[in-house]
Short mmCIF file of C-alpha atoms in Angstrom, two decimals:
data_model
loop_
_atom_site.label_atom_id
_atom_site.label_comp_id
_atom_site.label_asym_id
_atom_site.label_seq_id
_atom_site.Cartn_x
_atom_site.Cartn_y
_atom_site.Cartn_z
CA MET A 1 87.03 73.37 68.18
CA ILE A 2 90.13 73.38 70.40
CA GLU A 3 88.91 76.64 71.92
CA PHE A 4 85.56 75.08 72.66
CA LEU A 5 87.20 71.98 74.17
CA ARG A 6 89.44 74.14 76.32
CA ILE A 7 86.43 76.05 77.65
CA PHE A 8 84.58 72.80 78.27
CA VAL A 9 87.46 71.38 80.37
CA ILE A 10 87.85 74.62 82.35
CA ALA A 11 84.07 74.72 82.88
CA PHE A 12 84.10 71.15 84.18
CA VAL A 13 86.96 71.79 86.60
CA LEU A 14 85.56 75.12 87.86
CA GLY A 15 82.05 73.71 88.16
CA PHE A 16 83.35 70.76 90.18
CA LEU A 17 85.40 73.07 92.44
CA GLN A 18 82.46 75.41 93.00
CA SER A 19 79.84 72.72 93.60
CA PHE A 20 81.71 70.25 95.73
CA ILE A 21 84.45 72.20 97.48
CA ILE A 22 83.87 75.95 97.74
CA THR A 23 80.12 75.70 98.51
CA GLU A 24 80.90 73.24 101.31
CA ILE A 25 83.42 75.52 103.04
CA ASP A 26 81.81 77.72 105.71
CA MET A 27 83.12 81.26 105.20
CA GLY A 28 80.55 83.16 107.24
CA VAL A 29 77.40 85.02 106.29
CA TRP A 30 78.91 87.74 104.13
CA LEU A 31 81.55 85.93 102.10
CA ARG A 32 80.39 83.63 99.30
CA PRO A 33 83.16 83.49 96.70
CA MET A 34 82.35 82.13 93.24
CA PRO A 35 85.60 81.56 91.34
CA TYR A 36 83.77 79.69 88.57
CA LEU A 37 83.21 83.14 87.02
CA LEU A 38 86.76 82.85 85.70
CA LEU A 39 85.24 80.74 82.92
CA PHE A 40 83.42 83.76 81.48
CA ILE A 41 86.28 86.18 82.06
CA ILE A 42 88.75 84.09 80.04
CA THR A 43 86.25 83.39 77.26
CA PRO A 44 87.57 84.87 74.00
CA VAL A 45 86.22 88.30 73.10
CA ASN A 46 85.23 87.03 69.63
CA PHE A 47 83.37 83.98 70.99
CA ASN A 48 79.80 83.58 69.63
CA ARG A 49 77.79 85.82 71.93
CA TYR A 50 74.55 83.83 71.60
CA GLY A 51 76.39 80.61 72.34
CA LEU A 52 78.05 82.14 75.39
CA LEU A 53 74.68 83.31 76.69
CA VAL A 54 73.29 79.77 76.42
CA ILE A 55 76.46 78.28 77.97
CA ALA A 56 76.18 80.75 80.87
CA PHE A 57 72.58 79.75 81.43
CA ILE A 58 73.27 75.99 81.33
CA PHE A 59 76.38 76.31 83.47
CA GLY A 60 74.49 78.47 86.00
CA MET A 61 71.69 75.91 86.09
CA PHE A 62 74.23 73.15 86.75
CA ILE A 63 75.67 75.09 89.71
CA ASP A 64 72.09 75.76 90.88
CA LEU A 65 71.21 72.09 90.78
CA THR A 66 74.25 71.07 92.78
CA SER A 67 73.92 73.87 95.35
CA GLY A 68 70.10 73.94 95.65
CA THR A 69 69.62 77.57 94.61
CA PHE A 70 67.21 76.93 91.69
CA GLY A 71 67.90 79.63 89.10
CA THR A 72 69.86 82.20 91.13
CA HIS A 73 73.25 81.33 89.60
CA ALA A 74 71.71 80.97 86.14
CA ALA A 75 70.08 84.41 86.25
CA SER A 76 73.23 86.11 87.53
CA CYS A 77 75.44 84.33 84.96
CA VAL A 78 73.14 85.44 82.13
CA ALA A 79 73.22 89.03 83.44
CA MET A 80 77.03 88.92 83.71
CA VAL A 81 77.57 87.51 80.20
CA TYR A 82 75.21 90.11 78.75
CA ALA A 83 77.25 92.82 80.49
CA LYS A 84 80.50 91.18 79.31
CA ASN A 85 79.37 91.42 75.69
CA PHE A 86 78.67 95.13 76.18
CA ILE A 87 82.01 95.79 77.93
CA ASP A 88 83.98 93.74 75.36
CA MET A 89 82.50 95.72 72.46
CA ARG A 90 83.19 99.08 74.08
CA TYR A 91 86.46 98.67 75.96
CA ALA A 92 88.26 95.39 75.16
CA ASP A 93 89.63 96.48 71.75
CA PHE A 94 89.80 93.11 70.00
CA ASP A 95 92.24 94.35 67.29
CA SER A 96 94.97 95.18 69.81
CA LEU A 97 94.40 91.81 71.53
CA LYS A 98 94.79 90.09 68.15
CA LEU A 99 98.09 91.88 67.55
CA GLN A 100 99.35 90.51 70.88
CA GLY A 101 98.33 86.99 69.83
CA GLU A 102 95.58 86.68 72.48
CA THR A 103 91.81 86.50 72.27
CA TYR A 104 90.77 87.30 75.83
CA VAL A 105 91.38 90.06 78.36
CA GLY A 106 94.16 89.20 80.82
CA THR A 107 96.72 90.91 83.03
CA GLU A 108 99.48 90.27 80.49
CA THR A 109 97.54 91.74 77.53
CA LYS A 110 95.74 94.72 79.07
CA GLY A 111 97.65 95.35 82.29
CA LEU A 112 96.69 94.76 85.91
CA LEU A 113 94.67 97.97 86.33
CA PHE A 114 92.45 97.32 83.30
CA TYR A 115 92.03 93.71 84.36
CA PHE A 116 91.11 94.85 87.87
CA TYR A 117 88.35 97.11 86.50
CA TYR A 118 87.22 94.61 83.86
CA ALA A 119 87.01 91.49 86.05
CA GLY A 120 85.91 93.53 89.09
CA ALA A 121 82.98 95.05 87.18
CA LEU A 122 81.85 91.67 85.81
CA ILE A 123 82.12 89.94 89.18
CA PHE A 124 80.31 92.83 90.87
CA ILE A 125 77.44 92.66 88.35
CA HIS A 126 77.14 88.90 88.86
CA HIS A 127 77.22 89.15 92.64
CA PHE A 128 74.83 92.10 92.71
CA VAL A 129 72.20 90.14 90.72
CA PHE A 130 72.91 87.00 92.72
CA PHE A 131 72.48 88.59 96.16
CA MET A 132 69.54 90.69 94.98
CA LEU A 133 67.70 87.49 94.02
CA ASP A 134 68.95 85.72 97.13
CA TYR A 135 67.89 88.37 99.67
CA PHE A 136 64.78 89.26 97.63
CA GLU A 137 63.57 92.13 99.81
CA PHE A 138 64.24 95.83 99.80
CA VAL A 139 64.68 96.14 103.58
CA SER A 140 67.91 94.11 103.35
CA PHE A 141 69.38 96.39 100.67
CA PHE A 142 72.47 97.46 102.67
CA ARG A 143 73.19 93.93 103.85
CA MET A 144 72.90 92.82 100.25
CA ILE A 145 75.35 95.51 99.06
CA PHE A 146 77.79 94.60 101.83
CA SER A 147 77.61 90.89 100.91
CA THR A 148 78.14 91.81 97.25
CA ILE A 149 81.26 93.88 97.98
CA VAL A 150 82.85 91.37 100.37
CA SER A 151 82.12 88.43 98.05
CA THR A 152 83.37 90.38 94.99
CA ILE A 153 86.72 90.89 96.74
CA GLY A 154 86.86 87.22 97.76
CA THR A 155 85.97 85.99 94.28
CA PHE A 156 88.47 88.35 92.63
CA LEU A 157 91.33 87.12 94.84
CA LEU A 158 90.43 83.47 94.23
CA ILE A 159 90.23 84.12 90.47
CA LEU A 160 93.73 85.63 90.50
CA LEU A 161 94.93 82.53 92.37
CA PHE A 162 93.26 80.07 89.95
CA LYS A 163 94.43 82.06 86.97
CA SER A 164 98.04 81.78 88.09
CA ILE A 165 97.56 78.02 88.63
CA ILE A 166 96.06 77.59 85.11
CA LYS A 167 98.97 79.55 83.57
CA ARG A 168 101.47 77.18 85.15
CA MET B 1 54.95 91.92 59.84
CA PHE B 2 58.26 92.62 58.11
CA ILE B 3 58.93 95.49 60.53
CA ILE B 4 58.26 93.21 63.51
CA LEU B 5 60.62 90.54 62.11
CA GLN B 6 63.27 93.21 61.49
CA TRP B 7 62.87 94.46 65.04
CA LEU B 8 63.11 90.92 66.45
CA LYS B 9 66.23 90.22 64.39
CA ARG B 10 67.84 93.48 65.50
CA ASN B 11 67.08 92.84 69.18
CA SER B 12 67.52 89.07 69.24
CA TYR B 13 70.49 89.16 71.60
CA PRO B 14 68.89 91.22 74.40
CA LEU B 15 65.66 89.27 73.87
CA LEU B 16 67.47 85.94 74.31
CA ALA B 17 69.20 87.27 77.42
CA LEU B 18 65.87 88.51 78.78
CA LEU B 19 64.21 85.17 78.05
CA LEU B 20 66.90 83.17 79.83
CA PHE B 21 66.92 85.61 82.76
CA ALA B 22 63.13 85.47 83.05
CA PHE B 23 63.20 81.66 82.99
CA SER B 24 65.80 81.61 85.77
CA VAL B 25 63.77 84.04 87.90
CA ASN B 26 60.71 81.88 87.26
CA GLN B 27 62.61 78.86 88.61
CA ILE B 28 63.54 80.86 91.72
CA LEU B 29 59.94 81.92 92.34
CA ARG B 30 58.69 78.38 91.82
CA PHE B 31 61.18 76.33 93.79
CA GLN B 32 62.77 78.55 96.46
CA ILE B 33 60.46 78.58 99.45
CA TYR B 34 61.35 82.00 100.85
CA GLN B 35 61.24 83.81 97.46
CA HIS B 36 58.04 81.99 96.53
CA SER B 37 56.20 82.98 99.72
CA TYR B 38 57.53 86.56 99.58
CA TYR B 39 56.45 86.94 95.95
CA TYR B 40 53.07 85.31 96.62
CA ASN B 41 52.32 87.47 99.69
CA SER B 42 53.46 90.66 97.95
CA SER B 43 51.40 89.97 94.85
CA VAL B 44 48.32 89.05 96.91
CA SER B 45 48.68 92.26 98.92
CA PHE B 46 49.18 94.26 95.70
CA PHE B 47 46.08 92.82 94.01
CA ARG B 48 44.00 93.27 97.19
CA THR B 49 44.99 96.96 97.21
CA ILE B 50 43.93 97.27 93.56
CA ASP B 51 40.65 95.52 94.40
CA THR B 52 40.07 97.93 97.30
CA TRP B 53 40.61 100.92 95.01
CA ARG B 54 38.29 99.48 92.39
CA SER B 55 35.72 98.73 95.05
CA ASN B 56 35.97 102.29 96.39
CA VAL B 57 35.28 103.70 92.93
CA LEU B 58 32.39 101.30 92.32
CA SER B 59 30.86 101.93 95.75
CA TYR B 60 30.99 105.66 95.02
CA LEU B 61 29.14 105.05 91.75
CA ASN B 62 26.56 102.88 93.55
CA LEU B 63 25.97 105.35 96.39
CA LYS B 64 22.47 106.20 95.20
CA VAL B 65 21.32 102.57 95.21
CA ASP B 66 23.05 101.93 98.56
CA ASN B 67 21.34 104.96 100.09
CA GLU B 68 17.99 103.69 98.92
CA ASN B 69 18.69 100.25 100.40
CA LEU B 70 19.82 101.73 103.71
CA LYS B 71 16.72 103.91 103.86
CA ASN B 72 14.50 100.88 103.36
CA GLU B 73 16.41 98.91 105.97
CA ASN B 74 16.19 101.80 108.47
CA LEU B 75 12.47 102.02 107.85
CA PHE B 76 12.08 98.31 108.48
CA LEU B 77 14.18 98.41 111.68
CA ARG B 78 12.27 101.44 112.99
CA SER B 79 9.00 99.59 112.50
CA GLN B 80 10.46 96.65 114.44
CA LEU B 81 11.55 98.82 117.40
CA GLY B 82 8.12 100.38 117.99
CA ILE B 83 9.63 103.54 119.53
CA ASN B 84 7.04 105.74 117.85
CA LYS B 85 4.19 103.96 119.63
CA SER B 86 5.63 104.19 123.15
CA PRO B 87 3.39 106.24 125.47
CA LEU B 88 6.21 106.41 128.04
CA GLN B 89 7.88 109.16 126.05
CA THR B 90 5.06 111.54 127.09
CA PHE B 91 5.33 110.78 130.79
CA ARG B 92 9.12 110.48 130.86
CA ASP B 93 9.03 107.62 133.32
CA THR B 94 12.67 106.73 134.09
CA SER B 95 11.71 103.29 135.41
CA TYR B 96 11.01 102.36 131.79
CA TYR B 97 14.74 102.44 131.02
CA ASP B 98 15.52 100.38 134.13
CA SER B 99 12.99 97.75 133.24
CA ILE B 100 14.24 97.66 129.67
CA SER B 101 17.81 97.19 130.83
CA LYS B 102 16.70 94.43 133.20
CA VAL B 103 14.87 92.68 130.42
CA LEU B 104 17.84 93.10 128.08
CA ASN B 105 20.10 91.46 130.63
CA HIS B 106 17.96 88.35 130.41
CA TYR B 107 18.13 88.20 126.63
CA LYS B 108 20.55 85.97 124.86
CA VAL B 109 22.47 87.78 122.14
CA VAL B 110 22.36 84.99 119.58
CA TYR B 111 23.70 86.81 116.53
CA THR B 112 26.55 89.29 116.26
CA TYR B 113 26.75 91.41 113.10
CA ILE B 114 29.99 92.73 111.63
CA PRO B 115 29.62 95.20 108.74
CA ALA B 116 31.95 94.77 105.75
CA SER B 117 32.40 95.93 102.17
CA VAL B 118 32.71 93.60 99.23
CA ILE B 119 35.92 94.35 97.36
CA LYS B 120 35.68 91.56 94.79
CA ASN B 121 32.76 89.54 93.60
CA THR B 122 32.24 87.09 90.77
CA TYR B 123 28.83 86.07 89.45
CA ASN B 124 29.56 84.71 85.97
CA SER B 125 31.49 81.54 86.86
CA ARG B 126 30.04 78.15 87.75
CA ASN B 127 31.35 78.54 91.30
CA ASN B 128 31.35 82.12 92.47
CA TYR B 129 33.14 83.73 95.38
CA PHE B 130 33.43 87.17 96.95
CA ILE B 131 36.08 88.88 99.06
CA ILE B 132 35.30 91.29 101.90
CA ASP B 133 37.56 93.86 103.51
CA GLN B 134 37.29 92.43 107.03
CA GLY B 135 39.26 89.50 108.40
CA SER B 136 40.13 87.55 111.51
CA LYS B 137 41.46 90.71 113.20
CA GLN B 138 37.98 92.18 112.98
CA GLY B 139 36.33 88.99 114.27
CA ILE B 140 35.47 87.23 111.01
CA GLU B 141 35.56 83.45 111.24
CA ASP B 142 35.13 80.60 108.78
CA GLY B 143 31.52 79.44 108.53
CA MET B 144 29.95 82.82 109.28
CA ALA B 145 26.86 83.75 107.31
CA VAL B 146 26.97 86.80 105.06
CA ILE B 147 23.83 88.84 104.39
CA CYS B 148 23.08 92.20 102.82
CA PRO B 149 20.11 94.54 103.24
CA GLN B 150 18.25 92.73 100.41
CA GLY B 151 18.88 89.13 101.47
CA ILE B 152 21.39 86.32 101.87
CA VAL B 153 24.81 86.50 100.18
CA GLY B 154 26.81 83.41 101.19
CA VAL B 155 29.13 81.86 103.76
CA ILE B 156 32.71 82.73 104.74
CA ILE B 157 35.13 79.93 103.78
CA ASN B 158 38.64 81.44 104.11
CA THR B 159 39.87 84.12 106.47
CA SER B 160 43.13 86.04 106.47
CA GLU B 161 44.10 88.77 108.92
CA ASN B 162 42.36 91.62 107.13
CA TYR B 163 40.30 89.96 104.39
CA ALA B 164 37.95 87.05 104.04
CA ARG B 165 36.67 84.99 101.12
CA GLY B 166 33.13 83.79 100.94
CA MET B 167 31.27 81.24 98.87
CA SER B 168 28.30 83.03 97.38
CA VAL B 169 24.79 81.67 96.85
CA LEU B 170 25.83 81.45 93.19
CA ASN B 171 28.03 78.43 93.86
CA SER B 172 27.28 74.79 93.07
CA LYS B 173 28.34 73.77 96.60
CA PHE B 174 26.04 76.23 98.37
CA GLU B 175 22.80 74.82 99.78
CA ILE B 176 20.26 76.15 102.26
CA THR B 177 16.89 75.02 103.60
CA PRO B 178 14.21 77.65 103.02
CA TYR B 179 11.08 78.71 104.86
CA LEU B 180 7.90 79.79 103.11
CA PRO B 181 6.07 81.82 105.77
CA SER B 182 2.76 82.04 103.88
CA ILE B 183 2.25 78.25 104.09
CA GLU B 184 4.64 77.69 107.02
CA LEU B 185 6.70 75.22 105.03
CA ARG B 186 10.27 74.26 105.88
CA GLN B 187 11.14 71.86 103.10
CA GLY B 188 13.47 71.47 100.16
CA VAL B 189 16.93 72.68 99.30
CA ILE B 190 17.94 75.83 97.50
CA GLY B 191 20.84 75.57 95.04
CA TRP B 192 22.11 77.44 92.01
CA SER B 193 21.85 75.78 88.61
CA GLY B 194 24.58 77.98 87.13
CA MET B 195 22.39 79.49 84.43
CA ASP B 196 21.36 83.00 85.54
CA TYR B 197 22.70 84.93 88.54
CA ASN B 198 19.23 86.28 89.32
CA TYR B 199 17.56 82.89 89.78
CA VAL B 200 18.08 79.80 91.96
CA ASP B 201 16.26 76.46 92.10
CA LEU B 202 14.19 75.22 94.99
CA ARG B 203 14.34 71.43 94.84
CA GLU B 204 12.77 68.54 96.72
CA VAL B 205 9.51 70.24 97.65
CA ASN B 206 6.71 67.69 97.73
CA ARG B 207 4.16 67.99 94.88
CA THR B 208 1.30 68.03 97.39
CA GLU B 209 2.40 71.44 98.73
CA GLN B 210 0.48 74.43 97.42
CA ILE B 211 3.30 76.57 96.04
CA LYS B 212 2.24 79.70 94.19
CA LYS B 213 4.09 82.26 92.12
CA GLY B 214 5.11 85.36 94.10
CA MET B 215 5.43 83.60 97.48
CA THR B 216 8.21 84.97 99.67
CA VAL B 217 11.02 82.59 100.63
CA VAL B 218 13.17 83.37 103.67
CA THR B 219 15.80 81.61 105.75
CA SER B 220 14.56 78.97 108.13
CA ASN B 221 15.05 79.03 111.90
CA TYR B 222 16.47 75.50 111.56
CA SER B 223 19.74 76.92 110.21
CA SER B 224 22.59 77.27 112.68
CA ILE B 225 24.42 79.63 110.32
CA PHE B 226 21.84 82.08 108.97
CA PRO B 227 19.48 84.04 111.22
CA PRO B 228 15.80 83.28 110.53
CA ASN B 229 13.59 85.37 108.25
CA ILE B 230 16.35 86.79 106.04
CA PRO B 231 14.91 87.10 102.52
CA ILE B 232 16.15 84.61 99.95
CA GLY B 233 13.80 85.53 97.13
CA LYS B 234 10.36 85.08 95.64
CA VAL B 235 8.86 82.17 93.73
CA HIS B 236 9.28 82.97 90.05
CA SER B 237 7.86 79.84 88.46
CA VAL B 238 6.38 76.52 89.57
CA SER B 239 5.89 73.47 87.40
CA LEU B 240 5.20 69.76 87.79
CA LYS B 241 6.42 66.82 85.79
CA ASN B 242 4.14 63.81 85.52
CA LYS B 243 6.46 61.21 87.00
CA SER B 244 8.18 63.42 89.58
CA ASN B 245 7.11 63.62 93.21
CA PHE B 246 8.56 67.09 93.53
CA HIS B 247 7.79 70.56 92.24
CA GLN B 248 10.20 72.28 89.89
CA ILE B 249 10.49 75.73 91.46
CA THR B 250 12.58 78.69 90.39
CA LEU B 251 13.16 81.60 92.77
CA LYS B 252 14.11 85.13 91.86
CA LEU B 253 16.88 86.06 94.27
CA ALA B 254 16.32 89.02 96.58
CA THR B 255 20.01 89.90 96.43
CA ASP B 256 21.30 91.66 93.36
CA PHE B 257 24.78 90.13 93.00
CA ASN B 258 25.63 92.57 90.27
CA ARG B 259 25.47 95.44 92.76
CA LEU B 260 26.80 93.77 95.88
CA ASN B 261 28.59 96.26 98.10
CA SER B 262 27.74 96.55 101.81
CA VAL B 263 27.25 93.29 103.67
CA TYR B 264 26.98 92.03 107.24
CA CYS B 265 28.81 88.98 108.50
CA VAL B 266 26.64 87.16 111.02
CA LYS B 267 28.09 85.10 113.83
CA ASN B 268 25.84 82.67 115.66
CA ASN B 269 27.24 82.89 119.20
CA TYR B 270 25.70 79.53 120.09
CA HIS B 271 26.49 77.50 117.00
CA ILE B 272 29.12 75.36 118.77
CA GLU B 273 26.59 74.53 121.47
CA ILE B 274 23.92 73.73 118.86
CA ASP B 275 26.35 71.63 116.83
CA SER B 276 27.44 69.67 119.90
CA LEU B 277 23.79 68.77 120.57
CA SER B 278 23.38 67.71 116.94
CA ASN B 279 26.25 65.24 117.35
CA PRO B 280 24.97 61.73 116.48
CA ILE B 281 27.15 60.20 119.24
CA LEU B 282 24.67 61.65 121.75
CA ASP B 283 21.93 59.46 120.27
CA LEU B 284 23.76 56.28 121.17
CA PRO B 285 22.41 54.37 124.20
CA LYS B 286 24.59 54.60 127.29
#
C-alpha cells in the first residue's frame, strides 16, 4: 500500500512537471525531454505487471490530454512498460536486488553502467515509439531517429537530475 | 475451446499490452489531424490500387463480351458515317476533304467523350455507386454523364485527381426523363425501385399514351447532361390500375451492370450556357 502511495505521489508530481512546465518550455525542434518516464524506471521489479501496464496507459492518456497529443504518450508508455517487464525478467536479477534491500534498479544497486544501459534502453524505446507515431511517415525516418537520440539524451540527463533531487 | 482459453491465459499479458497500444493508436488516428489525413489518404490509395488490380483481372475475364460490344458499336458508328456509300472515293476529288473541313469548322462540338474503366461497381445496395479510373487530371468533372456501349450508366458526383465516383442508374436519387422514339413521347421519369438491377420503373406516363411491350426507350434531347438517343432500355411490362391516371411501366435496362467495364464520360460543352438560360430569374419582367 505504501509502495502504491509512493508511486501515486511521484506520478502526480512528474505528471504535473511534464504537463505544465516541461511541455511549455521551447527547446527547439529536436529536443523533447520527457522526465516523467522516471516513474516507470523506479517502479519495483516485482510490481504487478498487469497493473503497471494499465497505470502506464492511464498516465500516458493523462499526459496526452494535457498536451493535446491524443494517444501518442499512452502508446509509447505501454510499449516501454512492456519492454521493461521483458528486461526486468532477463537482466534485473530480483534476488540480488532483494539482498541489497531494494526493489528497483538504481545506480546504487546495479552500478552506473548498468543503469545507463537499462534506463537508456527504456527511454530510447519510449521515444522511438513516440516519435514514430508523431512523425507518422517513412520519408522522415532519419529526422525521427535524430529526434529520438537527442531527446533520449535530454530525458536521461533530466532523470538523473530528478533522481538526485528525490533521493535528497 | 479449452485450448483457446489456455492460449488466452498464457498470452494475456502481451494481449493486454497489444489491446492498450491499439486503443492508443486508434485515438491518434481519430483525433490527430495530420495522422488522420495521412492514414485516410494512404488507405484510400491502397484500396484503390487493390480495386485497380481486381478490375484488371475482371476486365481480362470479360474480354470476350467487351470485344463483342465494341464490334457492335463499331458497326453502328460505321453505318452512321456513311463512308462506304461515298462515290467520291472512286474519283479521288481532293475538294471533298476541303469542303468537309469547312463544314466541320461550322459545327459545334457539343459533347466531349472521355473513355474510362470501371474499377469498382456496386449493384446490390439500395443506392449504388461506381468508381472509374479517370479523374480531374484527365478532364472529368462533377455532373458529367457516364454511358457505356449498351446504354446509360449514371452521373459523376465526386472527382479526385485520378479517380471519380459516379451515382449509377441503380440509385434511389437518380432520375432521368426518357424519350420513346416510336411514339415520339417525352414524358415521365425513370427511377430505380431497388428490387432488381436489370429493371427500372418508368413513372408518370399518362394512361392515354399507347405504350406497348418491347418499345425502345432512349435519352431525351431535353437533357443537358446526357446526349440524346442513348439507349436506356426496352419496355418490359405495362399495366394500368383503375384509379390511377398513369401507367405502371417496367423497363429492362440496356446496360448490364453486372458486367460494367468500359465506359465513356460525356461532357456537354454548352451545359453552363443552357443552364444560365434556364435560370428562372430571366423570366422576371424588367
